[in-house]
Coordinates of C-alpha atoms and ligand atoms in Angstrom, one line a residue:
M1090 CA 12.1 1.5 21.1
K1091 CA 13.4 0.9 17.3
V1092 CA 16.8 -0.3 16.9
C1093 CA 18.5 -0.4 13.5
V1094 CA 21.7 -2.5 13.0
Y1095 CA 23.5 -1.0 10.0
T1096 CA 26.1 -3.1 8.3
L1097 CA 29.1 -2.3 6.2
G1098 CA 31.3 -4.9 4.6
C1099 CA 31.3 -8.8 4.1
R1100 CA 28.9 -11.5 4.6
L1101 CA 30.5 -12.2 7.9
N1102 CA 29.7 -9.0 9.3
Q1103 CA 26.1 -9.3 8.1
C1104 CA 26.0 -12.5 9.8
E1105 CA 27.2 -11.0 13.0
S1106 CA 24.5 -8.1 12.6
E1107 CA 21.8 -10.5 12.2
A1108 CA 22.6 -12.2 15.5
L1109 CA 22.9 -8.8 17.2
A1110 CA 19.3 -7.6 15.7
D1111 CA 18.0 -11.1 16.9
A1112 CA 19.3 -10.4 20.4
F1113 CA 17.5 -7.0 20.3
A1114 CA 14.4 -8.6 19.0
K1115 CA 14.3 -11.3 21.7
E1116 CA 14.2 -8.7 24.4
G1117 CA 11.4 -7.0 22.8
F1118 CA 12.9 -4.2 20.7
D1119 CA 11.4 -3.3 17.2
I1120 CA 14.0 -3.7 14.3
T1121 CA 14.0 -1.2 11.8
D1122 CA 16.3 -0.1 8.9
E1123 CA 18.4 2.9 8.1
E1124 CA 15.9 4.1 5.2
A1125 CA 12.9 4.4 7.7
G1126 CA 15.2 6.6 9.8
D1127 CA 13.0 6.0 12.9
A1128 CA 15.5 4.4 15.1
G1129 CA 16.2 5.4 18.7
L1130 CA 19.4 3.4 18.9
Y1131 CA 21.7 2.7 15.8
V1132 CA 24.4 0.0 16.0
V1133 CA 26.9 0.5 13.2
N1134 CA 29.0 -2.7 12.3
T1135 CA 31.8 -1.2 10.4
C1136 CA 34.4 -2.7 7.9
T1137 CA 38.1 -1.7 7.3
V1138 CA 38.8 -3.3 4.0
T1139 CA 38.8 -0.1 1.9
A1140 CA 39.0 3.7 2.6
K1141 CA 35.7 3.9 1.0
A1142 CA 34.0 1.7 3.5
E1143 CA 35.6 3.8 6.2
Q1144 CA 34.4 7.1 4.7
K1145 CA 30.9 5.6 4.4
A1146 CA 30.9 4.5 8.0
R1147 CA 32.0 8.0 9.2
R1148 CA 29.2 9.6 6.9
M1149 CA 26.5 7.3 8.3
I1150 CA 27.6 7.7 11.9
R1151 CA 27.4 11.5 11.6
L1152 CA 23.9 11.1 9.8
F1153 CA 22.4 8.8 12.6
A1154 CA 23.9 10.9 15.4
K1155 CA 22.4 14.0 13.8
S1156 CA 19.0 12.4 14.0
G1157 CA 19.1 12.7 17.7
A1158 CA 19.5 8.7 18.1
S1159 CA 22.0 7.1 20.3
V1160 CA 24.9 5.4 18.2
V1161 CA 26.9 2.4 19.1
V1162 CA 29.9 1.6 16.6
T1163 CA 31.5 -1.6 16.5
G1164 CA 33.5 -3.9 13.8
C1165 CA 36.9 -4.0 12.3
Y1166 CA 37.2 -0.4 11.6
A1167 CA 36.3 0.5 15.1
Q1168 CA 38.9 -2.0 16.3
M1169 CA 41.6 -0.1 14.3
A1170 CA 40.5 3.6 15.0
Q1171 CA 38.7 3.8 18.1
S1172 CA 39.6 7.4 19.0
E1173 CA 39.1 8.6 15.3
L1174 CA 35.5 7.5 15.6
E1175 CA 35.0 8.8 19.2
A1176 CA 36.0 12.2 17.9
L1177 CA 32.9 12.1 15.6
G1178 CA 30.7 13.1 18.5
R1179 CA 28.5 11.4 20.9
I1180 CA 29.4 8.1 19.9
H1181 CA 30.0 4.7 21.9
V1182 CA 32.6 2.6 20.3
V1183 CA 32.8 -1.0 21.2
P1184 CA 35.9 -2.6 19.5
L1185 CA 35.8 -5.6 17.5
E1186 CA 37.5 -7.7 20.2
R1187 CA 34.1 -6.9 22.5
K1188 CA 31.9 -6.9 19.7
S1189 CA 30.1 -10.3 20.7
A1190 CA 29.6 -8.8 24.2
L1191 CA 27.0 -6.4 22.4
L1192 CA 24.8 -9.6 22.3
S1193 CA 23.9 -8.8 26.1
L1194 CA 23.6 -5.0 25.2
P1195 CA 19.7 -5.3 25.0
R1196 CA 19.4 -6.8 28.3
H1197 CA 21.7 -4.1 29.8
I1198 CA 19.4 -1.5 28.3
K1199 CA 16.4 -2.9 29.5
D1200 CA 17.9 -3.5 33.1
C1201 CA 19.0 0.2 33.2
A1202 CA 15.8 1.4 31.9
A1203 CA 14.0 -0.5 34.7
A1204 CA 16.4 1.3 37.1
G1205 CA 15.3 4.6 35.7
M1206 CA 18.2 5.4 33.5
S1207 CA 18.1 6.9 30.0
L1208 CA 19.5 5.1 27.1
E1209 CA 22.4 7.7 26.9
E1210 CA 23.1 7.2 30.7
S1211 CA 23.1 3.3 30.1
L1212 CA 25.4 3.1 27.2
P1213 CA 28.8 4.2 28.9
L1214 CA 28.0 1.7 31.6
F1215 CA 27.9 -1.2 29.3
T1216 CA 30.8 -3.5 29.8
G1217 CA 29.2 -6.7 28.7
P1218 CA 30.3 -10.4 29.9
E1219 CA 33.3 -12.4 28.5
S1220 CA 32.4 -13.4 25.0
S1221 CA 33.6 -15.7 22.1
V1222 CA 33.7 -14.8 18.3
F1223 CA 31.3 -17.8 18.0
D1224 CA 28.7 -16.4 20.2
Y1225 CA 26.6 -15.1 17.3
Q1226 CA 23.8 -17.3 16.8
A1227 CA 20.7 -15.8 15.3
S1228 CA 17.3 -17.7 15.1
S1229 CA 15.6 -15.1 13.2
F1230 CA 17.1 -12.9 10.5
S1231 CA 15.6 -9.3 10.0
Y1232 CA 17.6 -8.1 7.1
H1233 CA 17.8 -11.4 5.0
S1234 CA 15.7 -14.2 3.7
R1235 CA 18.5 -16.8 4.2
A1236 CA 20.3 -17.8 7.5
Y1237 CA 24.0 -17.1 8.0
L1238 CA 26.2 -19.3 10.1
K1239 CA 29.5 -18.3 11.1
V1240 CA 32.2 -21.1 11.3
Q1241 CA 35.4 -19.4 11.1
D1242 CA 37.0 -16.2 12.2
G1243 CA 40.4 -14.4 11.8
C1244 CA 43.2 -15.3 9.4
D1245 CA 46.7 -16.6 9.5
N1246 CA 47.8 -15.1 6.2
S1247 CA 49.2 -11.6 5.8
C1248 CA 48.4 -10.2 2.5
G1249 CA 50.1 -6.8 2.0
Y1250 CA 47.0 -4.9 1.3
C1251 CA 44.7 -6.4 4.0
R1252 CA 43.7 -4.9 7.4
V1253 CA 41.2 -7.6 8.2
H1254 CA 43.6 -10.1 9.4
I1255 CA 45.2 -7.2 11.7
A1256 CA 41.9 -6.3 13.1
R1257 CA 40.5 -9.9 13.5
G1258 CA 43.6 -11.6 14.7
P1259 CA 44.6 -15.4 13.9
S1260 CA 42.3 -18.0 12.4
Q1261 CA 39.8 -19.8 14.8
S1262 CA 37.2 -22.5 13.8
L1263 CA 33.9 -23.5 15.5
D1264 CA 33.8 -27.2 16.5
A1265 CA 32.3 -29.2 13.6
D1266 CA 29.7 -30.9 16.1
E1267 CA 28.7 -27.4 17.1
V1268 CA 28.5 -26.4 13.2
I1269 CA 26.1 -29.3 12.6
R1270 CA 23.9 -28.4 15.7
R1271 CA 23.6 -24.9 14.7
A1272 CA 22.8 -25.8 11.0
M1273 CA 20.0 -28.1 12.3
D1274 CA 18.7 -25.6 14.6
L1275 CA 18.3 -23.0 11.6
E1276 CA 16.7 -25.7 9.6
G1277 CA 14.4 -26.3 12.5
A1278 CA 13.7 -22.6 12.8
G1279 CA 12.3 -23.0 9.0
F1280 CA 15.4 -21.7 6.9
N1281 CA 15.9 -23.3 3.6
E1282 CA 19.3 -21.7 2.6
I1283 CA 22.3 -21.4 5.0
V1284 CA 25.4 -19.4 4.0
L1285 CA 28.6 -20.7 5.7
T1286 CA 30.8 -17.6 6.5
G1287 CA 34.1 -16.8 7.9
V1288 CA 37.0 -14.2 7.5
N1289 CA 38.8 -16.9 5.6
L1290 CA 36.4 -19.6 5.3
T1291 CA 38.8 -22.1 3.5
M1292 CA 41.1 -21.9 6.5
Y1293 CA 38.5 -23.6 8.5
D1294 CA 40.2 -26.3 10.4
H1295 CA 38.7 -28.5 13.3
E1296 CA 40.9 -31.3 14.6
G1297 CA 42.7 -31.6 11.1
A1298 CA 39.6 -31.7 9.1
G1299 CA 39.2 -28.7 6.8
L1300 CA 36.0 -27.0 5.5
G1301 CA 35.6 -30.0 2.9
G1302 CA 35.8 -32.4 5.7
M1303 CA 33.4 -30.7 8.0
M1304 CA 30.7 -30.1 5.0
L1305 CA 30.9 -33.9 4.2
R1306 CA 29.8 -34.5 7.9
L1307 CA 27.1 -31.8 7.8
I1308 CA 25.4 -32.5 4.5
P1309 CA 24.0 -36.0 5.3
R1310 CA 22.5 -34.5 8.5
L1311 CA 20.6 -31.8 6.6
K1312 CA 17.1 -32.4 5.0
P1313 CA 17.5 -33.2 1.4
S1314 CA 15.8 -30.0 0.5
T1315 CA 18.2 -27.6 2.5
R1316 CA 20.7 -25.8 0.5
L1317 CA 24.4 -24.4 1.5
R1318 CA 25.8 -21.6 -0.1
L1319 CA 29.6 -20.7 0.7
S1320 CA 30.7 -17.2 1.1
S1321 CA 34.1 -16.1 -0.2
M1322 CA 36.7 -18.9 -0.6
E1323 CA 40.4 -18.1 -0.7
P1324 CA 41.9 -20.5 -3.1
D1325 CA 44.9 -21.6 -1.2
H1326 CA 43.1 -24.1 1.1
I1327 CA 40.7 -25.4 -1.4
D1328 CA 41.5 -29.2 -1.6
E1329 CA 40.0 -32.4 -2.9
A1330 CA 37.7 -32.8 0.1
L1331 CA 36.2 -29.5 -0.4
I1332 CA 35.7 -30.3 -4.2
E1333 CA 33.9 -33.5 -3.1
A1334 CA 31.7 -31.6 -0.7
V1335 CA 30.6 -28.9 -3.2
S1336 CA 29.9 -31.6 -5.9
S1337 CA 26.7 -32.4 -3.7
P1338 CA 23.5 -30.8 -4.9
A1339 CA 22.8 -29.7 -1.4
V1340 CA 25.5 -26.9 -2.1
H1341 CA 24.5 -24.1 -4.4
P1342 CA 26.7 -23.9 -7.6
H1343 CA 28.0 -20.5 -6.8
F1344 CA 31.7 -20.0 -5.8
H1345 CA 33.3 -16.9 -5.1
L1346 CA 37.2 -16.6 -5.3
P1347 CA 39.0 -13.3 -4.0
L1348 CA 41.9 -13.8 -6.4
Q1349 CA 42.9 -10.0 -6.4
S1350 CA 45.3 -10.7 -9.3
A1351 CA 46.1 -13.7 -11.6
S1352 CA 49.8 -12.7 -11.9
Q1353 CA 52.2 -14.9 -10.2
R1354 CA 54.5 -12.0 -9.7
V1355 CA 52.0 -9.7 -8.2
L1356 CA 50.5 -12.3 -5.8
E1357 CA 54.1 -12.7 -4.5
R1358 CA 54.6 -9.1 -4.2
C1359 CA 51.4 -9.1 -2.0
G1360 CA 52.5 -12.0 0.0
R1361 CA 50.0 -14.3 -1.3
L1362 CA 52.0 -17.6 -1.4
Y1363 CA 50.0 -20.0 -3.6
P1364 CA 50.7 -20.9 -7.2
M1365 CA 48.6 -19.8 -9.9
S1366 CA 48.6 -23.4 -11.2
H1367 CA 46.7 -24.1 -7.9
V1368 CA 43.9 -21.7 -8.9
E1369 CA 43.9 -23.2 -12.5
W1370 CA 43.2 -26.6 -10.7
V1371 CA 40.5 -25.2 -8.4
V1372 CA 38.7 -23.6 -11.3
K1373 CA 38.7 -27.0 -13.4
Q1374 CA 37.7 -29.0 -10.4
L1375 CA 34.6 -26.6 -9.7
R1376 CA 33.6 -26.9 -13.4
A1377 CA 34.0 -30.7 -13.3
A1378 CA 32.0 -30.8 -10.1
R1379 CA 29.1 -28.9 -11.1
K1380 CA 27.3 -28.0 -14.3
D1381 CA 28.5 -24.6 -15.5
P1382 CA 28.6 -23.1 -11.9
F1383 CA 28.6 -19.4 -11.3
I1384 CA 32.4 -18.7 -10.5
A1385 CA 32.9 -15.1 -9.4
C1386 CA 36.0 -13.3 -8.1
D1387 CA 37.3 -10.2 -6.5
L1388 CA 40.3 -8.3 -8.3
I1389 CA 42.3 -5.3 -7.2
S1390 CA 43.4 -3.2 -9.8
G1391 CA 46.8 -1.4 -9.9
L1392 CA 48.2 -3.5 -7.0
P1393 CA 52.0 -2.4 -6.5
G1394 CA 54.3 -4.3 -9.0
E1395 CA 51.5 -4.6 -11.5
G1396 CA 52.9 -3.7 -15.0
E1397 CA 51.1 -3.8 -18.2
A1398 CA 52.1 -7.4 -18.7
E1399 CA 50.9 -8.5 -15.3
F1400 CA 47.6 -6.7 -15.7
Q1401 CA 47.3 -8.5 -19.1
E1402 CA 47.8 -11.7 -17.3
T1403 CA 44.9 -11.1 -15.1
V1404 CA 42.8 -10.0 -18.0
D1405 CA 43.5 -13.2 -19.9
F1406 CA 43.1 -15.6 -16.9
I1407 CA 39.6 -14.1 -16.0
R1408 CA 38.5 -14.1 -19.9
G1409 CA 40.1 -17.6 -20.5
N1410 CA 38.5 -19.4 -17.6
D1411 CA 35.0 -17.6 -18.2
F1412 CA 34.5 -16.2 -14.8
A1413 CA 30.8 -15.2 -14.5
Q1414 CA 31.7 -11.9 -12.5
A1415 CA 34.4 -10.0 -11.2
H1416 CA 34.1 -7.5 -8.4
V1417 CA 36.7 -4.8 -8.9
F1418 CA 38.3 -2.5 -6.2
P1419 CA 41.1 -0.1 -7.3
F1420 CA 44.2 -0.5 -4.9
S1421 CA 44.5 2.0 -2.0
P1422 CA 47.1 1.6 0.5
R1423 CA 45.8 0.9 3.9
P1424 CA 47.4 2.2 7.1
G1425 CA 49.6 -0.5 9.0
T1426 CA 49.8 -3.0 6.1
A1427 CA 53.0 -4.1 4.3
L1428 CA 52.2 -2.4 1.0
E1429 CA 51.2 0.9 2.7
K1430 CA 54.4 2.6 1.7
A1431 CA 55.2 0.5 -1.4
R1432 CA 57.4 2.4 -3.9
D1433 CA 56.4 0.5 -6.9
R1434 CA 52.9 1.9 -6.8
V1435 CA 50.8 2.3 -10.0
S1436 CA 49.6 5.7 -10.8
E1437 CA 46.0 6.4 -9.9
R1438 CA 45.2 7.1 -13.5
V1439 CA 46.5 3.7 -14.7
R1440 CA 44.9 2.0 -11.7
D1441 CA 41.4 3.5 -12.4
E1442 CA 41.7 2.8 -16.2
R1443 CA 42.5 -0.8 -15.5
A1444 CA 39.6 -1.0 -13.1
Q1445 CA 37.3 0.2 -15.8
V1446 CA 38.7 -2.4 -18.3
L1447 CA 38.2 -5.2 -15.6
R1448 CA 34.4 -3.9 -14.9
E1449 CA 33.8 -3.9 -18.6
L1450 CA 35.2 -7.4 -18.9
S1451 CA 33.0 -8.5 -16.1
E1452 CA 29.9 -7.1 -17.3
D1453 CA 30.5 -8.9 -20.7
L1454 CA 31.2 -12.2 -18.9
H1455 CA 28.3 -11.6 -16.8
Q1456 CA 25.9 -11.2 -19.6
R1457 CA 27.3 -14.4 -21.6
Y1458 CA 27.0 -16.3 -18.4
I1459 CA 23.2 -15.2 -18.1
K1460 CA 22.4 -15.8 -21.7
R1461 CA 23.9 -19.4 -21.5
Q1462 CA 21.7 -20.2 -18.5
V1463 CA 18.5 -19.4 -20.3
G1464 CA 16.4 -22.6 -20.7
S1465 CA 18.0 -24.3 -17.7
E1466 CA 16.3 -25.6 -14.5
V1467 CA 17.0 -23.3 -11.7
E1468 CA 16.2 -23.2 -7.9
V1469 CA 15.2 -19.8 -6.6
L1470 CA 15.1 -18.6 -2.9
L1471 CA 12.1 -16.2 -2.6
E1472 CA 13.3 -13.0 -1.1
S1473 CA 10.6 -10.1 -1.5
R1474 CA 7.2 -9.4 -3.3
K1475 CA 6.8 -6.2 -5.2
D1476 CA 3.6 -5.5 -7.0
G1477 CA 2.5 -9.0 -6.6
A1478 CA 5.5 -10.5 -8.2
W1479 CA 8.1 -12.6 -6.3
Q1480 CA 11.7 -11.6 -6.7
G1481 CA 14.5 -13.9 -5.6
T1482 CA 18.2 -15.5 -6.3
T1483 CA 18.9 -18.6 -8.1
G1484 CA 21.3 -21.2 -6.6
N1485 CA 23.7 -20.0 -9.2
Y1486 CA 23.3 -16.4 -8.0
L1487 CA 21.2 -14.8 -10.6
K1488 CA 18.6 -12.1 -9.5
V1489 CA 15.3 -13.1 -11.0
K1490 CA 11.5 -12.3 -11.1
V1491 CA 9.3 -15.4 -10.7
E1492 CA 6.2 -16.0 -12.9
G1493 CA 3.5 -18.6 -12.7
V1494 CA 2.8 -18.3 -9.1
E1495 CA -1.0 -18.0 -9.6
G1496 CA -2.8 -20.0 -7.1
L1497 CA 0.3 -20.9 -5.0
V1498 CA 0.8 -20.1 -1.4
L1499 CA 4.4 -18.9 -1.3
D1500 CA 6.5 -17.4 1.5
R1501 CA 9.7 -15.3 1.9
G1502 CA 12.7 -17.8 2.3
Q1503 CA 10.9 -20.6 0.4
I1504 CA 13.0 -22.4 -2.4
V1505 CA 11.0 -23.2 -5.7
R1506 CA 12.2 -24.8 -8.8
G1507 CA 11.5 -23.3 -12.3
I1508 CA 13.0 -22.7 -15.9
L1509 CA 15.0 -19.6 -16.6
K1510 CA 12.8 -18.3 -19.4
A1511 CA 14.9 -15.2 -20.2
P1512 CA 17.6 -13.4 -18.3
G1513 CA 15.8 -12.3 -15.1
L1514 CA 12.8 -14.2 -15.5
V1515 CA 12.0 -17.7 -14.1
S1516 CA 8.8 -19.5 -14.7
L1517 CA 7.3 -22.0 -12.4
S1518 CA 4.8 -23.2 -15.0
Ligands
LIG304 S1 43.7 -14.1 3.1 FE1 44.6 -12.3 2.7 S2 43.1 -10.8 2.3 FE2 42.0 -12.6 3.2 S3 41.6 -12.1 5.2 FE3 43.6 -13.0 5.2 S4 45.2 -11.6 4.9 FE4 43.3 -10.7 4.5

């Protein structure tokens, strides 16, 4: 039978989905994607960050169910709205707190099939064993050319717009020795790039050592050719040890800061309790650590309390600090959060106008970043081959085509070095 693990949301969800797909593959199931539309079972890993992500989850779940396939739904949205999802039809909802138990679902389906049961008969019987949020350990990745390693889960903050910390619970970290062991296993399985992920990655803490401390132990244990990439980094816990770790060439010069706003007043209104002077320090340190790194951010337009002056502070900060890209989300109040019923809401018209301004600013900064990289040496992770040409992503997060590969035997997941000859084009020769 073919199985599709369909993922919405963050890199952590992608990482967990890869481990689920790997568990199915190991039991002999064929892994497919949603575009092929040929799965007998869809596992939908949902996200609750925005209303849009939830809408999309509902749309895809209906579509998969309509195809006659069986559908299992899990993830943050499933945790927050189990009955709402069950009302969509013949759906099996496994809330987030039992998501990792799904790693044993393939075995359960096979055992039930051996006892003469159909897939639909077997799914309601699935309970799964006791499991941990760190049970996800893929050794093969069906949907990505790089490996994802989950080192942290949950979050102790309570930002006023966020449902993720409610769904995922408090911060937990994977033992540093175990991180090293898993990273070395991934290297052994042939991965050249490992993405460290978590809900709030910089909240990583194992026996007092933060993310930086853990990485400073991990890097010397890896092959000199292995590269680490960091998923989103909340700025509040970025410290000197982490800056020291990311100054290593083993770490790709690509940093993503989910700032949401650069106005101190708005941050405080949202319950984000760090000073903007710390963010300035972080950006300065990242720039000192690496040559013109790709520094991106997330921004939410129209957060409660964001007046014209506060919005302008954000625009000025992003432009003044030369961010390479901004991912912009218009604010929408999320059920159960502190800002759900905020009285100082910004009108939807103004919120959307501001989102547009930020997107245009992002596009402008992105183009400027790409142009100034032309002529520089880059590393490219090869991701796919189309019409004979390899496509990939550079260490500093540029999507490129690779030329000059004639006569070379190259593979998906390999890292090559070349010169960025023009925007979007790397030459190896
Ligand atoms: S830092 Fe804030 S936005 Fe990020 S997961 Fe924690 S509560 Fe949510």
